[in-house]
Coordinates of C-alpha atoms in Angstrom, one line a residue:
M1 CA 52.6 -18.2 193.8
G2 CA 51.8 -14.5 194.5
L3 CA 49.7 -12.4 192.6
F4 CA 53.0 -11.1 190.7
D5 CA 53.7 -14.4 189.6
F6 CA 50.2 -15.1 188.3
I7 CA 50.3 -11.8 186.2
S8 CA 53.6 -12.7 185.2
A9 CA 52.6 -16.1 183.7
K10 CA 49.6 -14.5 181.9
A11 CA 51.6 -12.1 180.3
R12 CA 54.1 -15.0 178.8
E13 CA 51.1 -16.8 177.8
E14 CA 49.7 -14.0 175.7
E15 CA 53.5 -13.2 174.3
R16 CA 53.5 -16.9 173.3
K17 CA 49.8 -16.6 171.7
E18 CA 51.3 -13.5 169.9
R19 CA 54.7 -15.7 168.6
M20 CA 52.5 -18.5 167.4
K21 CA 50.3 -15.8 165.6
N22 CA 53.2 -14.5 164.1
A23 CA 54.7 -17.7 163.1
G24 CA 51.6 -19.1 161.3
N25 CA 51.6 -15.7 159.5
I26 CA 55.4 -15.9 158.4
A27 CA 55.0 -19.6 157.3
M28 CA 51.9 -18.8 155.4
G29 CA 53.6 -15.8 153.6
T30 CA 56.6 -18.3 152.7
L31 CA 54.2 -20.9 151.2
L32 CA 52.4 -18.3 149.3
G33 CA 55.8 -16.8 148.2
L34 CA 56.9 -20.1 147.0
A35 CA 54.1 -20.7 145.2
A36 CA 53.9 -17.5 143.4
G37 CA 57.8 -17.8 142.8
A38 CA 57.5 -21.1 141.2
V39 CA 54.5 -20.1 139.1
A40 CA 56.4 -17.3 137.6
S41 CA 59.4 -19.2 137.0
Y42 CA 57.1 -21.5 134.9
L43 CA 55.5 -18.8 132.9
F44 CA 59.1 -17.3 132.1
A45 CA 60.6 -20.6 131.2
P46 CA 61.5 -21.1 127.5
R47 CA 59.1 -24.1 127.1
S48 CA 56.0 -24.4 125.0
G49 CA 52.5 -23.7 126.2
E50 CA 51.4 -27.2 126.8
E51 CA 54.8 -28.0 128.4
T52 CA 54.3 -25.1 130.8
R53 CA 50.8 -25.8 131.6
E54 CA 51.6 -29.3 132.6
M55 CA 54.5 -27.9 134.6
I56 CA 52.2 -25.4 136.3
A57 CA 49.4 -27.9 137.3
K58 CA 51.8 -30.5 138.5
K59 CA 53.8 -27.7 140.5
S60 CA 50.3 -26.2 141.8
K61 CA 49.0 -29.6 142.8
E62 CA 52.5 -30.2 144.9
T63 CA 52.4 -26.7 146.2
Y64 CA 48.7 -27.2 147.3
C65 CA 49.6 -30.4 149.0
D66 CA 52.5 -29.0 150.6
M67 CA 50.5 -26.1 151.9
R68 CA 47.7 -28.4 152.9
D69 CA 50.3 -30.5 155.1
G70 CA 51.8 -27.3 156.3
I71 CA 48.4 -26.1 157.4
A72 CA 47.4 -29.4 159.0
N73 CA 50.8 -29.6 161.0
A74 CA 50.3 -26.2 162.1
T75 CA 46.9 -26.8 163.2
Q76 CA 47.9 -29.8 164.8
R77 CA 50.6 -28.0 166.6
A78 CA 48.3 -25.0 167.8
K79 CA 46.0 -27.7 169.1
E80 CA 48.9 -29.4 171.1
L81 CA 49.8 -26.0 172.6
G82 CA 46.4 -25.3 173.2
Q83 CA 45.8 -28.5 175.3
S84 CA 49.5 -28.1 176.9
A85 CA 48.7 -24.4 178.0
L86 CA 45.4 -25.7 179.3
E87 CA 47.0 -28.6 181.1
K88 CA 49.2 -25.9 182.7
A89 CA 46.4 -23.8 183.6
K90 CA 44.7 -26.6 185.5
E91 CA 47.7 -27.1 187.3
F92 CA 48.5 -23.5 188.2
K93 CA 44.5 -23.6 189.4
E94 CA 45.2 -26.6 191.3
E95 CA 48.6 -25.3 193.2
A96 CA 47.1 -22.1 193.5
A97 CA 44.0 -23.8 195.5
Q98 CA 46.1 -26.0 197.3
R99 CA 48.5 -22.9 198.3
A100 CA 45.4 -21.2 199.5
E101 CA 44.1 -23.9 201.5
E102 CA 48.0 -24.1 203.2
L103 CA 47.8 -20.4 203.9
K104 CA 44.0 -20.8 205.3
E105 CA 45.5 -23.7 207.6
E106 CA 48.4 -21.6 208.8
A107 CA 46.3 -18.8 209.6
E108 CA 44.1 -20.6 211.7
D109 CA 46.6 -22.2 213.4
K110 CA 48.1 -18.5 214.0
A111 CA 44.8 -17.7 215.3
K112 CA 44.3 -20.6 217.7
E113 CA 47.9 -20.0 218.9
L114 CA 47.3 -16.4 219.8
K115 CA 44.1 -17.0 221.3
D116 CA 45.8 -19.6 223.7
K117 CA 48.3 -17.2 224.4
A118 CA 45.8 -14.6 225.2
E119 CA 43.6 -16.9 227.5
D120 CA 46.9 -18.1 229.3
K121 CA 47.7 -14.8 229.8
A122 CA 44.2 -13.6 231.0
I123 CA 44.4 -16.6 233.2
D124 CA 47.6 -15.2 234.8
A125 CA 46.7 -11.7 234.9
K126 CA 43.4 -13.1 236.8
K127 CA 45.5 -15.6 239.1
E128 CA 47.6 -12.3 240.0
V129 CA 44.6 -10.2 240.7
E130 CA 43.3 -12.6 242.8
K131 CA 46.4 -13.0 244.9
K132 CA 46.9 -9.1 245.0
A133 CA 42.9 -8.8 246.3
N134 CA 43.7 -11.5 248.9
D135 CA 46.9 -9.7 250.1
V136 CA 45.2 -6.4 250.3
K137 CA 42.1 -8.3 252.2
K138 CA 44.6 -9.8 254.6
D139 CA 46.2 -6.7 255.1
V140 CA 43.1 -4.9 255.8
E141 CA 42.0 -7.7 258.2
K142 CA 45.3 -7.3 260.1
E143 CA 44.4 -3.4 260.2
V144 CA 41.2 -4.1 261.3
E145 CA 42.3 -6.3 264.3
K146 CA 44.9 -3.8 265.2
A147 CA 42.3 -1.2 265.4
K148 CA 40.1 -3.3 267.5
K149 CA 42.8 -3.6 270.2

């Protein structure tokens, strides 16, 4: 996974966080709107004051319980998503470390291969130079022998 992929993953993670935040705000607004609507409907209903107060108290408790449950569910979901994101980050870190180790080993293998090739070329060049030197030496010795005669 390259740097571009890492940056893309981080951007997607930030987008997910923003969506979760927006979803929580929408849920809270919906719950508050429902509560306000329920209260308003009871206040304007054609019932006696005592009956209306009892209904408001009952609905308030129900709404409170619903909101508490909704918040608990949202909190649990956020924890689950956070844990999931943490696990994925750990996996990504492990994969990145493993890939880095693989790339390091590949680079070391290539470097050794190039070094071996360079050494082989140097040995071949040395042999060729020695051969040419011997040929020149023989030619010089022949010329010296000819010159002595």
